[in-house]
Coordinates of C-alpha atoms in Angstrom, one line a residue:
M1172 CA -71.2 13.0 -30.5
R1173 CA -72.3 13.6 -26.9
T1174 CA -69.9 12.4 -24.2
G1175 CA -71.7 10.2 -21.7
R1176 CA -72.4 11.1 -18.2
I1177 CA -69.8 10.2 -15.6
S1178 CA -71.9 7.4 -14.3
E1179 CA -72.4 5.9 -17.8
H1180 CA -68.8 4.8 -17.8
G1181 CA -67.2 1.4 -17.0
F1182 CA -63.7 1.1 -15.6
L1183 CA -60.9 -1.0 -17.0
A1184 CA -57.5 -1.3 -15.3
D1185 CA -54.2 -3.1 -15.8
G1186 CA -52.0 -2.1 -12.8
R1187 CA -50.5 0.8 -14.7
S1188 CA -53.4 2.9 -15.9
A1189 CA -57.2 2.9 -16.5
A1190 CA -59.6 3.3 -19.3
L1191 CA -63.2 4.5 -19.2
V1192 CA -65.7 3.1 -21.6
D1193 CA -69.3 4.4 -21.9
R1194 CA -72.4 2.4 -22.5
E1195 CA -72.4 3.4 -26.2
G1196 CA -69.1 1.6 -26.7
A1197 CA -66.8 4.6 -26.7
V1198 CA -63.4 4.7 -24.9
N1199 CA -63.4 8.3 -23.7
W1200 CA -60.4 8.2 -21.4
W1201 CA -57.1 6.3 -21.5
C1202 CA -53.6 7.5 -20.3
P1203 CA -51.6 4.5 -21.4
A1204 CA -48.2 5.2 -19.9
R1205 CA -49.5 5.4 -16.3
F1206 CA -52.4 6.8 -14.4
D1207 CA -51.1 10.4 -14.4
S1208 CA -49.7 10.5 -17.9
P1209 CA -51.2 12.5 -20.8
S1210 CA -54.3 11.0 -22.4
V1211 CA -54.6 9.5 -25.9
F1212 CA -58.4 9.4 -25.5
G1213 CA -59.6 12.4 -23.5
R1214 CA -63.2 13.0 -24.7
L1215 CA -64.4 13.1 -21.1
L1216 CA -62.8 16.6 -21.1
D1217 CA -63.4 17.8 -24.6
S1218 CA -65.3 16.4 -27.6
D1219 CA -62.1 16.8 -29.7
A1220 CA -59.7 15.2 -27.3
G1221 CA -59.8 11.7 -28.7
H1222 CA -62.0 8.6 -28.4
W1223 CA -62.4 5.0 -29.8
S1224 CA -65.9 3.9 -30.5
I1225 CA -67.2 0.5 -31.6
R1226 CA -71.0 0.3 -31.8
P1227 CA -74.0 -0.5 -34.0
E1228 CA -74.6 1.9 -36.8
G1229 CA -78.3 2.5 -36.0
E1230 CA -80.5 2.8 -33.0
A1231 CA -79.5 0.4 -30.2
T1232 CA -80.0 -0.2 -26.5
S1233 CA -77.2 -1.6 -24.3
T1234 CA -76.8 -3.6 -21.1
R1235 CA -73.5 -4.4 -19.6
S1236 CA -71.7 -6.2 -16.8
Y1237 CA -68.3 -7.2 -15.6
L1238 CA -67.4 -10.8 -16.1
D1239 CA -67.6 -12.3 -12.7
D1240 CA -64.8 -11.3 -10.3
T1241 CA -63.0 -9.3 -13.0
L1242 CA -62.6 -5.8 -14.4
V1243 CA -63.3 -7.1 -17.9
L1244 CA -66.4 -5.4 -19.3
R1245 CA -69.0 -6.9 -21.6
T1246 CA -71.6 -4.7 -23.3
V1247 CA -74.5 -6.2 -25.2
F1248 CA -76.2 -4.1 -27.8
A1249 CA -79.7 -4.9 -29.0
T1250 CA -81.0 -3.6 -32.3
G1251 CA -84.0 -4.2 -34.5
T1252 CA -81.9 -6.7 -36.6
G1253 CA -80.0 -8.6 -33.9
T1254 CA -77.7 -8.5 -30.9
V1255 CA -74.0 -8.1 -30.5
A1256 CA -71.5 -8.1 -27.6
V1257 CA -68.4 -6.0 -27.2
T1258 CA -65.9 -7.2 -24.6
D1259 CA -63.2 -4.8 -23.4
A1260 CA -60.1 -5.5 -21.3
L1261 CA -56.9 -3.7 -20.4
A1262 CA -54.3 -6.5 -20.7
L1263 CA -52.6 -8.1 -17.7
E1264 CA -49.3 -9.8 -18.4
P1265 CA -49.8 -13.3 -19.8
G1266 CA -49.5 -15.8 -17.0
A1267 CA -49.6 -13.3 -14.2
R1268 CA -51.7 -14.5 -11.3
G1269 CA -52.6 -13.4 -7.7
H1270 CA -50.4 -10.7 -6.4
E1271 CA -48.3 -10.7 -9.6
I1272 CA -51.0 -9.1 -11.7
G1273 CA -50.3 -5.5 -12.7
L1274 CA -46.6 -5.6 -12.2
R1275 CA -45.6 -5.9 -15.9
S1276 CA -48.7 -5.2 -17.8
P1277 CA -48.0 -4.7 -21.6
R1278 CA -50.2 -1.5 -22.0
V1279 CA -52.6 -3.0 -24.4
L1280 CA -56.3 -2.3 -24.8
A1281 CA -58.2 -5.2 -26.4
R1282 CA -61.8 -5.3 -27.7
V1283 CA -63.6 -8.3 -29.0
V1284 CA -66.9 -8.0 -31.0
E1285 CA -69.1 -11.1 -31.0
G1286 CA -72.3 -11.5 -33.1
L1287 CA -75.0 -13.1 -30.9
T1288 CA -78.2 -13.1 -33.0
G1289 CA -79.2 -11.9 -36.4
E1290 CA -77.1 -9.3 -38.3
V1291 CA -75.9 -6.0 -36.9
P1292 CA -74.2 -3.3 -39.0
M1293 CA -71.3 -2.0 -36.9
R1294 CA -69.1 1.1 -37.1
V1295 CA -65.6 1.8 -35.7
D1296 CA -64.3 5.3 -35.1
Y1297 CA -60.7 5.5 -34.0
A1298 CA -59.5 9.0 -33.2
P1299 CA -56.4 9.1 -31.0
R1300 CA -55.4 12.6 -29.8
F1301 CA -52.1 13.0 -27.9
E1302 CA -51.1 15.2 -25.0
Y1303 CA -54.6 15.7 -23.7
G1304 CA -55.9 16.4 -27.2
R1305 CA -53.3 19.0 -28.1
V1306 CA -51.7 16.9 -30.8
G1307 CA -53.2 14.8 -33.6
A1308 CA -51.1 12.2 -35.5
Y1309 CA -51.1 11.0 -39.1
L1310 CA -52.4 7.5 -39.2
T1311 CA -50.4 5.1 -41.4
E1312 CA -51.2 1.5 -42.3
R1313 CA -48.6 -1.2 -43.0
D1314 CA -49.3 -4.9 -43.1
G1315 CA -52.7 -4.5 -41.5
V1316 CA -51.4 -2.4 -38.6
V1317 CA -52.4 1.2 -38.1
G1318 CA -49.6 3.3 -36.6
A1319 CA -49.9 6.7 -34.9
T1320 CA -46.9 8.6 -33.5
A1321 CA -46.8 12.0 -31.9
G1322 CA -44.1 13.2 -29.5
A1323 CA -43.3 10.6 -26.9
C1324 CA -46.3 8.4 -27.7
H1325 CA -46.6 5.6 -30.3
L1326 CA -49.8 3.6 -30.8
E1327 CA -50.4 0.6 -33.1
L1328 CA -53.9 -0.8 -33.8
R1329 CA -54.4 -4.3 -35.3
C1330 CA -57.8 -5.4 -36.4
D1331 CA -59.6 -7.6 -38.9
V1332 CA -61.8 -4.8 -40.2
P1333 CA -60.9 -2.7 -43.2
L1334 CA -60.4 1.0 -42.2
S1335 CA -60.5 4.2 -44.2
F1336 CA -58.5 7.3 -43.1
D1337 CA -59.4 11.0 -42.9
G1338 CA -56.4 12.8 -41.4
G1339 CA -56.1 11.7 -37.8
T1340 CA -59.3 9.5 -37.7
A1341 CA -59.9 6.0 -39.0
V1342 CA -63.4 4.7 -39.7
G1343 CA -64.5 1.1 -40.3
R1344 CA -67.8 -0.6 -41.1
F1345 CA -68.6 -4.3 -40.8
T1346 CA -71.5 -6.6 -40.0
A1347 CA -71.6 -8.8 -36.9
R1348 CA -73.5 -12.0 -37.6
A1349 CA -74.5 -14.7 -35.2
G1350 CA -71.3 -16.6 -34.3
S1351 CA -68.9 -14.1 -35.8
R1352 CA -66.0 -12.6 -33.9
H1353 CA -63.9 -9.6 -34.7
R1354 CA -60.8 -8.7 -32.8
F1355 CA -59.2 -5.2 -32.1
T1356 CA -55.8 -4.8 -30.3
L1357 CA -54.4 -1.4 -29.5
G1358 CA -50.9 -1.3 -28.1
Y1359 CA -48.8 1.6 -26.6
A1360 CA -45.1 2.1 -26.4
P1361 CA -42.9 5.1 -25.8
T1362 CA -41.7 6.5 -29.2
Y1363 CA -38.0 6.3 -28.5
D1364 CA -37.3 3.2 -26.3
G1365 CA -36.8 1.0 -29.3
A1366 CA -39.6 -1.5 -28.6
A1367 CA -42.7 -1.7 -30.7
P1368 CA -46.1 -1.9 -28.9
A1369 CA -47.3 -5.4 -28.0
L1370 CA -50.1 -6.6 -30.3
P1371 CA -51.4 -9.9 -28.9
D1372 CA -54.6 -11.5 -30.1
A1373 CA -57.5 -9.7 -28.5
A1374 CA -59.4 -12.9 -27.6
D1375 CA -56.2 -14.2 -25.9
V1376 CA -55.9 -10.9 -24.0
V1377 CA -59.5 -11.2 -22.7
A1378 CA -59.0 -14.8 -21.6
E1379 CA -55.7 -14.1 -19.8
T1380 CA -57.1 -11.0 -18.2
V1381 CA -60.1 -12.8 -16.9
A1382 CA -57.9 -15.5 -15.4
G1383 CA -55.6 -13.0 -13.8
W1384 CA -58.4 -11.0 -12.1
R1385 CA -60.2 -14.1 -11.0
S1386 CA -56.9 -15.5 -9.4
W1387 CA -56.6 -12.2 -7.5
S1388 CA -60.2 -12.3 -6.3
A1389 CA -59.9 -16.0 -5.2
L1390 CA -57.2 -14.9 -2.7
H1391 CA -59.6 -12.5 -0.9
D1392 CA -62.7 -14.1 0.3
Y1393 CA -64.6 -11.6 2.5
Q1394 CA -67.4 -13.4 4.4
G1395 CA -69.1 -10.5 6.2
E1396 CA -72.3 -8.6 5.5
F1397 CA -72.8 -7.1 2.1
R1398 CA -70.4 -9.5 0.5
D1399 CA -71.1 -8.8 -3.1
E1400 CA -70.8 -5.1 -2.7
V1401 CA -67.5 -5.4 -0.7
R1402 CA -66.0 -7.8 -3.3
R1403 CA -66.8 -5.4 -6.2
S1404 CA -65.4 -2.4 -4.3
A1405 CA -62.2 -4.3 -3.4
L1406 CA -61.8 -5.0 -7.2
A1407 CA -62.3 -1.3 -7.9
V1408 CA -59.7 -0.3 -5.4
Q1409 CA -57.2 -2.9 -6.7
G1410 CA -57.9 -1.5 -10.2
M1411 CA -56.6 1.9 -8.9
T1412 CA -53.4 0.3 -7.7
Y1413 CA -50.2 1.1 -9.6
G1414 CA -48.6 -2.4 -9.7
P1415 CA -44.9 -1.6 -9.9
S1416 CA -45.0 0.4 -6.6
G1417 CA -48.2 -0.8 -4.9
A1418 CA -49.4 2.8 -4.6
V1419 CA -53.2 3.5 -4.9
V1420 CA -54.4 6.5 -6.8
A1421 CA -57.4 8.5 -5.5
A1422 CA -59.2 8.2 -8.8
A1423 CA -58.7 7.3 -12.4
T1424 CA -59.5 10.8 -13.8
A1425 CA -58.6 14.4 -13.8
S1426 CA -60.7 17.5 -13.6
L1427 CA -64.2 16.0 -13.5
P1428 CA -66.2 18.6 -11.6
E1429 CA -67.8 18.5 -8.2
K1430 CA -70.6 20.5 -9.8
P1431 CA -71.1 20.5 -13.6
G1432 CA -70.2 23.9 -15.0
G1433 CA -68.3 24.8 -11.8
D1434 CA -64.6 25.4 -11.2
R1435 CA -63.8 22.9 -8.4
N1436 CA -62.1 20.6 -10.9
Y1437 CA -59.1 18.7 -9.6
D1438 CA -56.7 16.0 -10.7
Y1439 CA -57.0 12.9 -8.5
R1440 CA -54.5 10.6 -10.3
F1441 CA -52.1 10.7 -7.4
V1442 CA -51.5 9.0 -4.1
W1443 CA -52.7 10.7 -0.9
L1444 CA -51.4 9.3 2.3
R1445 CA -54.9 9.5 3.7
D1446 CA -56.4 7.4 0.9
F1447 CA -53.4 5.0 1.0
S1448 CA -54.0 4.4 4.7
L1449 CA -57.7 4.0 4.5
T1450 CA -57.1 1.7 1.5
L1451 CA -55.0 -0.6 3.6
Q1452 CA -57.7 -0.6 6.3
A1453 CA -60.4 -1.3 3.7
L1454 CA -58.4 -4.2 2.1
W1455 CA -57.8 -5.6 5.6
R1456 CA -61.6 -5.6 6.0
A1457 CA -62.0 -7.2 2.6
A1458 CA -59.5 -9.9 3.5
C1459 CA -56.7 -8.4 1.2
P1460 CA -53.9 -7.4 3.6
D1461 CA -51.1 -9.5 2.1
E1462 CA -48.8 -6.7 0.9
A1463 CA -48.8 -4.4 3.9
D1464 CA -45.0 -4.3 4.4
R1465 CA -44.4 -3.6 0.7
Q1466 CA -46.9 -0.7 0.8
F1467 CA -45.5 0.9 4.0
T1468 CA -42.0 0.6 2.6
W1469 CA -43.2 2.5 -0.5
V1470 CA -44.5 5.3 1.7
A1471 CA -41.2 5.4 3.7
R1472 CA -39.2 5.6 0.5
A1473 CA -41.5 8.2 -1.1
M1474 CA -41.4 10.4 2.0
G1475 CA -37.6 10.1 2.6
R1476 CA -36.1 11.6 5.7
I1477 CA -38.1 14.6 7.0
G1478 CA -37.3 17.1 9.7
D1479 CA -39.5 19.8 11.0
E1480 CA -41.3 20.6 7.7
P1481 CA -44.8 19.2 7.4
V1482 CA -45.2 15.7 6.2
P1483 CA -45.8 15.6 2.4
I1484 CA -49.3 14.4 2.1
M1485 CA -49.4 13.2 -1.5
Y1486 CA -47.1 11.8 -4.2
G1487 CA -46.9 10.5 -7.8
V1488 CA -47.3 6.8 -8.2
E1489 CA -43.6 6.2 -8.1
G1490 CA -43.0 8.6 -5.2
E1491 CA -42.7 11.9 -7.1
R1492 CA -43.0 15.0 -4.8
D1493 CA -43.6 18.0 -7.1
L1494 CA -47.2 17.8 -8.4
T1495 CA -47.6 21.4 -9.4
E1496 CA -50.9 21.9 -11.2
H1497 CA -51.5 23.8 -14.4
D1498 CA -54.4 24.5 -16.6
L1499 CA -55.2 22.8 -19.9
D1500 CA -56.8 25.9 -21.4
H1501 CA -57.3 24.3 -24.8
L1502 CA -59.9 22.0 -23.4
A1503 CA -63.6 22.9 -22.9
G1504 CA -64.0 20.8 -19.8
Y1505 CA -66.6 18.2 -18.8
A1506 CA -70.0 19.9 -19.3
G1507 CA -68.2 23.2 -19.7
S1508 CA -66.5 22.9 -16.3
R1509 CA -63.3 25.0 -16.4
P1510 CA -60.5 25.3 -15.6
V1511 CA -59.3 21.9 -16.7
V1512 CA -56.5 21.1 -14.4
V1513 CA -53.7 18.5 -14.3
G1514 CA -51.4 18.3 -11.3
N1515 CA -52.6 19.2 -7.8
N1516 CA -51.3 21.9 -5.6
A1517 CA -52.6 20.2 -2.5
W1518 CA -49.2 18.6 -2.3
R1519 CA -48.0 21.9 -0.7
Q1520 CA -50.5 21.8 2.1
R1521 CA -50.2 20.8 5.8
Q1522 CA -52.8 18.2 6.5
N1523 CA -52.3 16.9 10.0
D1524 CA -54.9 14.1 9.8
V1525 CA -52.6 12.0 7.6
L1526 CA -50.4 11.3 10.7
G1527 CA -53.1 9.4 12.4
E1528 CA -54.4 7.6 9.3
V1529 CA -51.0 6.1 8.6
L1530 CA -50.3 5.1 12.2
D1531 CA -53.8 3.7 12.5
A1532 CA -53.4 1.5 9.4
A1533 CA -50.0 0.4 10.7
W1534 CA -51.5 -0.7 14.0
L1535 CA -54.3 -2.5 12.4
L1536 CA -51.8 -4.4 10.2
R1537 CA -49.1 -4.7 12.8
Y1538 CA -48.9 -8.5 12.6
Y1539 CA -48.2 -8.2 8.9
L1540 CA -45.4 -5.7 9.6
D1541 CA -43.6 -8.2 11.9
P1542 CA -40.6 -8.2 11.7
M1543 CA -40.7 -4.4 11.1
S1544 CA -38.1 -3.1 8.7
P1545 CA -35.9 -0.1 9.8
E1546 CA -37.5 2.1 7.1
V1547 CA -41.1 1.4 8.4
R1548 CA -40.0 1.8 12.0
D1549 CA -38.4 5.2 11.3
L1550 CA -41.5 6.3 9.3
L1551 CA -43.9 5.6 12.2
R1552 CA -41.6 7.2 14.8
T1553 CA -41.3 10.3 12.6
L1554 CA -45.0 10.6 12.2
A1555 CA -45.6 10.4 15.9
D1556 CA -43.0 13.1 16.5
Q1557 CA -44.7 15.2 13.9
A1558 CA -47.9 14.9 15.8
V1559 CA -46.2 16.0 19.0
R1560 CA -44.8 19.1 17.3
G1561 CA -47.7 20.0 15.1
W1562 CA -51.1 19.0 16.6
H1563 CA -51.7 22.5 17.9
L1564 CA -51.0 24.1 14.5
P1565 CA -53.8 25.0 12.1
D1566 CA -53.9 23.1 8.8
S1567 CA -55.9 22.7 5.6
G1568 CA -57.9 19.7 6.8
M1569 CA -58.9 16.5 5.1
W1570 CA -61.1 18.4 2.6
E1571 CA -58.0 20.3 1.5
G1572 CA -59.4 23.8 1.9
R1573 CA -57.6 26.3 -0.3
G1574 CA -58.3 29.2 2.0
P1575 CA -56.6 30.1 5.3
E1576 CA -55.5 27.2 7.6
R1577 CA -57.8 26.5 10.5
H1578 CA -58.0 24.4 13.6
Y1579 CA -60.0 21.5 12.2
V1580 CA -61.4 19.1 14.8
S1581 CA -60.9 16.0 12.6
S1582 CA -57.2 16.9 12.2
K1583 CA -56.8 17.2 16.0
V1584 CA -58.6 13.9 16.4
E1585 CA -56.3 12.2 13.9
C1586 CA -53.2 13.6 15.7
W1587 CA -54.6 12.0 18.9
T1588 CA -54.9 8.7 16.8
A1589 CA -51.3 9.0 15.7
L1590 CA -50.1 9.4 19.3
D1591 CA -52.4 6.8 20.7
R1592 CA -51.2 4.2 18.2
A1593 CA -47.6 5.2 18.7
V1594 CA -48.0 4.6 22.5
R1595 CA -49.5 1.2 21.7
F1596 CA -46.6 0.3 19.5
G1597 CA -44.3 1.3 22.4
S1598 CA -40.8 -0.1 22.2
R1599 CA -41.3 -1.5 18.7
I1600 CA -40.9 2.1 17.4
G1601 CA -39.5 4.2 20.2
E1602 CA -37.5 4.4 23.5
P1603 CA -39.3 4.8 26.9
A1604 CA -38.8 8.5 26.8
D1605 CA -40.4 8.7 23.4
V1606 CA -43.4 6.7 24.6
A1607 CA -43.8 9.0 27.6
R1608 CA -43.7 12.1 25.4
W1609 CA -46.3 10.7 23.0
A1610 CA -48.6 9.8 25.8
A1611 CA -48.4 13.2 27.3
A1612 CA -49.1 14.9 24.0
R1613 CA -52.0 12.5 23.3
D1614 CA -53.7 13.5 26.6
E1615 CA -53.3 17.2 25.7
V1616 CA -54.9 16.7 22.3
R1617 CA -57.8 14.9 23.8
A1618 CA -58.5 17.6 26.4
A1619 CA -58.3 20.3 23.7
V1620 CA -60.8 18.5 21.4
L1621 CA -63.3 17.8 24.2
T1622 CA -63.3 21.4 25.4
Q1623 CA -62.8 23.4 22.2
G1624 CA -64.4 21.1 19.7
W1625 CA -67.8 20.9 21.4
N1626 CA -70.3 23.7 20.6
E1627 CA -73.1 24.0 23.1
R1628 CA -75.2 26.3 20.8
V1629 CA -75.1 23.8 18.0
G1630 CA -75.3 20.8 20.3
A1631 CA -72.5 19.0 18.4
Y1632 CA -68.8 18.8 17.7
T1633 CA -68.3 21.2 14.9
G1634 CA -65.7 21.3 12.1
V1635 CA -63.4 23.9 13.6
F1636 CA -62.5 25.0 17.1
G1637 CA -64.8 27.9 18.1
S1638 CA -67.0 27.5 15.0
D1639 CA -70.7 27.0 14.5
E1640 CA -70.2 25.2 11.2
L1641 CA -71.0 21.5 11.0
D1642 CA -68.5 19.2 9.2
A1643 CA -69.1 15.5 8.6
S1644 CA -65.4 14.8 9.0
V1645 CA -66.0 14.6 12.8
L1646 CA -67.8 11.3 12.2
V1647 CA -64.3 9.7 12.3
M1648 CA -64.2 10.3 16.1
P1649 CA -65.9 6.9 17.1
L1650 CA -64.3 5.1 14.1
V1651 CA -60.8 5.7 15.5
G1652 CA -61.8 5.1 19.1
F1653 CA -61.5 8.7 20.3
L1654 CA -65.1 8.5 21.7
P1655 CA -67.6 5.7 21.7
A1656 CA -70.5 6.2 19.3
S1657 CA -72.8 5.9 22.3
D1658 CA -71.3 8.9 24.1
P1659 CA -74.1 11.4 24.6
R1660 CA -72.2 14.2 22.9
M1661 CA -71.1 12.0 20.0
R1662 CA -74.6 10.7 19.6
A1663 CA -76.0 14.2 19.5
T1664 CA -73.4 15.1 16.9
M1665 CA -74.5 12.3 14.7
D1666 CA -78.1 13.3 15.0
V1667 CA -77.5 17.0 14.2
I1668 CA -75.2 16.1 11.2
E1669 CA -77.8 13.7 9.8
R1670 CA -80.7 16.1 10.3
R1671 CA -79.0 19.1 8.7
L1672 CA -76.6 17.7 6.1
S1673 CA -78.3 14.5 4.9
R1674 CA -81.1 13.8 2.4
G1675 CA -82.1 10.4 1.0
G1676 CA -79.1 8.9 2.6
L1677 CA -76.7 11.3 0.9
L1678 CA -74.6 13.3 3.4
R1679 CA -72.9 16.5 2.5
R1680 CA -69.6 17.5 4.1
W1681 CA -70.8 20.9 5.2
D1682 CA -73.7 23.3 4.6
G1683 CA -73.2 24.5 1.1
D1684 CA -71.4 21.5 -0.2
P1685 CA -72.7 21.0 -3.7
A1686 CA -73.5 17.3 -3.4
G1687 CA -73.5 14.3 -1.0
F1688 CA -70.0 13.0 -0.4
V1689 CA -70.2 9.3 -0.6
I1690 CA -67.7 8.3 2.1
C1691 CA -69.5 10.5 4.6
S1692 CA -72.7 8.5 4.2
F1693 CA -70.8 5.3 4.9
W1694 CA -69.1 6.9 7.9
L1695 CA -72.5 7.7 9.3
A1696 CA -73.6 4.1 8.7
A1697 CA -70.5 2.8 10.5
C1698 CA -71.2 5.1 13.4
L1699 CA -74.8 4.0 13.7
A1700 CA -73.6 0.4 13.8
E1701 CA -71.1 1.2 16.5
A1702 CA -73.9 2.9 18.5
G1703 CA -75.9 -0.4 18.4
E1704 CA -78.4 0.9 15.8
L1705 CA -77.9 -2.0 13.4
D1706 CA -81.2 -1.7 11.6
R1707 CA -80.7 2.0 10.8
A1708 CA -77.1 1.3 9.8
R1709 CA -78.1 -1.4 7.4
R1710 CA -80.9 0.7 5.9
L1711 CA -78.5 3.6 5.3
F1712 CA -75.9 1.3 3.9
G1713 CA -78.5 -0.1 1.5
Q1714 CA -79.6 3.3 0.4
V1715 CA -76.1 4.4 -0.5
A1716 CA -75.1 1.1 -2.0
A1717 CA -78.0 1.4 -4.3
R1718 CA -76.6 4.7 -5.6
T1719 CA -73.7 3.1 -7.6
N1720 CA -73.9 3.0 -11.4
D1721 CA -75.1 -0.3 -13.0
L1722 CA -71.5 -1.7 -12.7
G1723 CA -71.2 -1.0 -8.9
L1724 CA -69.0 2.0 -9.3
Y1725 CA -69.0 5.4 -7.5
A1726 CA -67.7 8.8 -8.3
E1727 CA -66.7 11.1 -5.4
Q1728 CA -70.1 12.7 -4.9
I1729 CA -73.8 12.3 -5.7
D1730 CA -76.2 15.2 -6.3
Q1731 CA -78.9 15.2 -3.6
D1732 CA -81.5 16.5 -6.0
T1733 CA -80.9 14.6 -9.2
G1734 CA -79.0 11.5 -8.0
E1735 CA -76.3 12.3 -10.6
Q1736 CA -72.8 11.1 -9.9
V1737 CA -70.2 14.0 -9.9
G1738 CA -66.5 14.4 -9.4
N1739 CA -63.6 12.1 -10.4
F1740 CA -64.4 8.5 -11.3
P1741 CA -64.2 5.9 -10.1
Q1742 CA -63.3 7.3 -6.6
A1743 CA -61.2 5.1 -4.3
Y1744 CA -62.4 7.0 -1.2
S1745 CA -66.1 6.1 -2.0
H1746 CA -65.3 2.4 -2.3
I1747 CA -63.1 2.4 0.7
G1748 CA -66.0 3.9 2.7
L1749 CA -68.3 1.1 1.6
I1750 CA -65.8 -1.6 2.6
I1751 CA -65.1 0.0 6.0
A1752 CA -68.8 0.5 6.8
A1753 CA -69.6 -3.1 5.9
G1754 CA -66.9 -4.2 8.3
H1755 CA -68.2 -2.1 11.2
I1756 CA -71.8 -3.4 10.6
T1757 CA -70.5 -7.0 10.5
D1758 CA -68.5 -6.5 13.7
A1759 CA -71.4 -4.8 15.5
A1760 CA -73.8 -7.7 14.4
A1761 CA -71.3 -10.2 15.7
R1762 CA -71.1 -8.4 19.1
A1763 CA -74.9 -8.2 19.3
E1764 CA -75.2 -11.9 18.6
A1765 CA -72.6 -12.8 21.2
S1766 CA -74.4 -10.6 23.7
R1767 CA -77.7 -12.3 23.0
A1768 CA -76.0 -15.7 23.3
A1769 CA -74.4 -14.8 26.6
A1770 CA -77.6 -13.3 28.2
P1771 CA -79.5 -15.6 30.6
T1772 CA -83.0 -16.6 29.6
A1773 CA -86.0 -17.3 31.8
A1774 CA -85.4 -21.0 31.5
S1775 CA -81.7 -20.8 32.0
P1776 CA -80.4 -22.1 35.3
R1777 CA -78.8 -19.5 37.5
R1778 CA -75.9 -19.9 39.9
S1779 CA -76.7 -19.2 43.5

């Protein structure tokens, strides 16, 4: 059976992990222990790596949507004999509400099949494969519960449909009739911790999970422009949050390619400081800043005390440091894209931009960090000192180049941001001598960027000091306040980048990038808004917002030629970009309205 395209998948989450379900009713990805654990359903990466399908036996068309303000997915199949709905949820803890959701989720995947009209013959295919498809398990049935154990993983499936067994696969057939309801509950537990998997009633799981997500959404009532898009993206970002620690993973998947058939296939189920910081900014924009101190404390604890070595730029969801990657050479890869990789060697890189991103988020959320804990104060002071010592060094940049380190302009700009915010914090994080040292280094960085980052031949700020190569990462310059978007050189840079790297609203990172990088398009929309070009900003935002899948989800990139979503999915960075751009457009519109209201009209009395 063909695995669906990346964009054909819906996203379920429970605060520990995520599952991806395609429009044909197949769960093709689930790593139940936590986001970065081995999969039990991994058909995204190989047809034999496990799946769980519930769908009509014959030809069917499907439509789907999330239940309002939730990550509970409802797919309706229409056939020649009737219609049937399948509702899927990763269970939240019963009774968990608001910011308590995701802290103690039971690791249960529930599916409810409801007959709507007529009669629809249905088929169930349950094929768990452990350790990313390396290991099959014997399926055993006892008292109506199907067990599967291999290594450290134990699954139990309870359903009201008779199943037949063929080695490691169970198959069931039943008929969904108008008004009928069939329940499927799949629970996970570690093999040797002594506890059996939870197997609550699937309909109860759906009801509780709906209530939990809606209680979270009710606490975060964004009222700016593009409200529906922002609320959906905020839910997606929250779905990529590991509840016990508060850390946000970059994406729910591993090794989905930037270009189908290519070899740029990375594992994104980890926590990047860059994504973490931009997530905090996005959630602030979306009226969700409530747990800032908890999340900054997580970073401080994950980082530990550091000296002169580069700041670690990424972690596991509980703060693990060593994320060494390795190949899963037994897997064919999505669309033949190899190598299939888990782990990510970017953890070894120097990426100086993260210094500014963390301090910028802290400054934005400063009122939520008051009183500031000693751990957070030490973290911010350490990052500022790192910027003083390291801004002049080459690094791997925010795109994590795996070649030689270079003097990336965006990295320098973010070092300036770190120092600028540290100076603003002043005595809250440092002594007077520290503040003076930060201010002096900030001015040095600014002078270097303005003189060495500008390329007269290109007519733009380029990606690297002394280079002719464009790089969309320089669009952060007005967004962090380094230069106003209306500055002539900045405005020229925006024009050149849009003309040479953009098509149909999709903006590549550099010339030769295989596809449009979603957050870059949203950065450009935000820059246009800051430059006062609100109509253009809104049009661009609308173009890119229309590129989600039918559930409002983005992968990392979108092919400029085909419109196909590529890369890991769903991608927090893309949804963060949407939220931040909507916020800049809202702010710019408010400033424009205030300016119009303050301007004298012909009929207005004037003071002499």
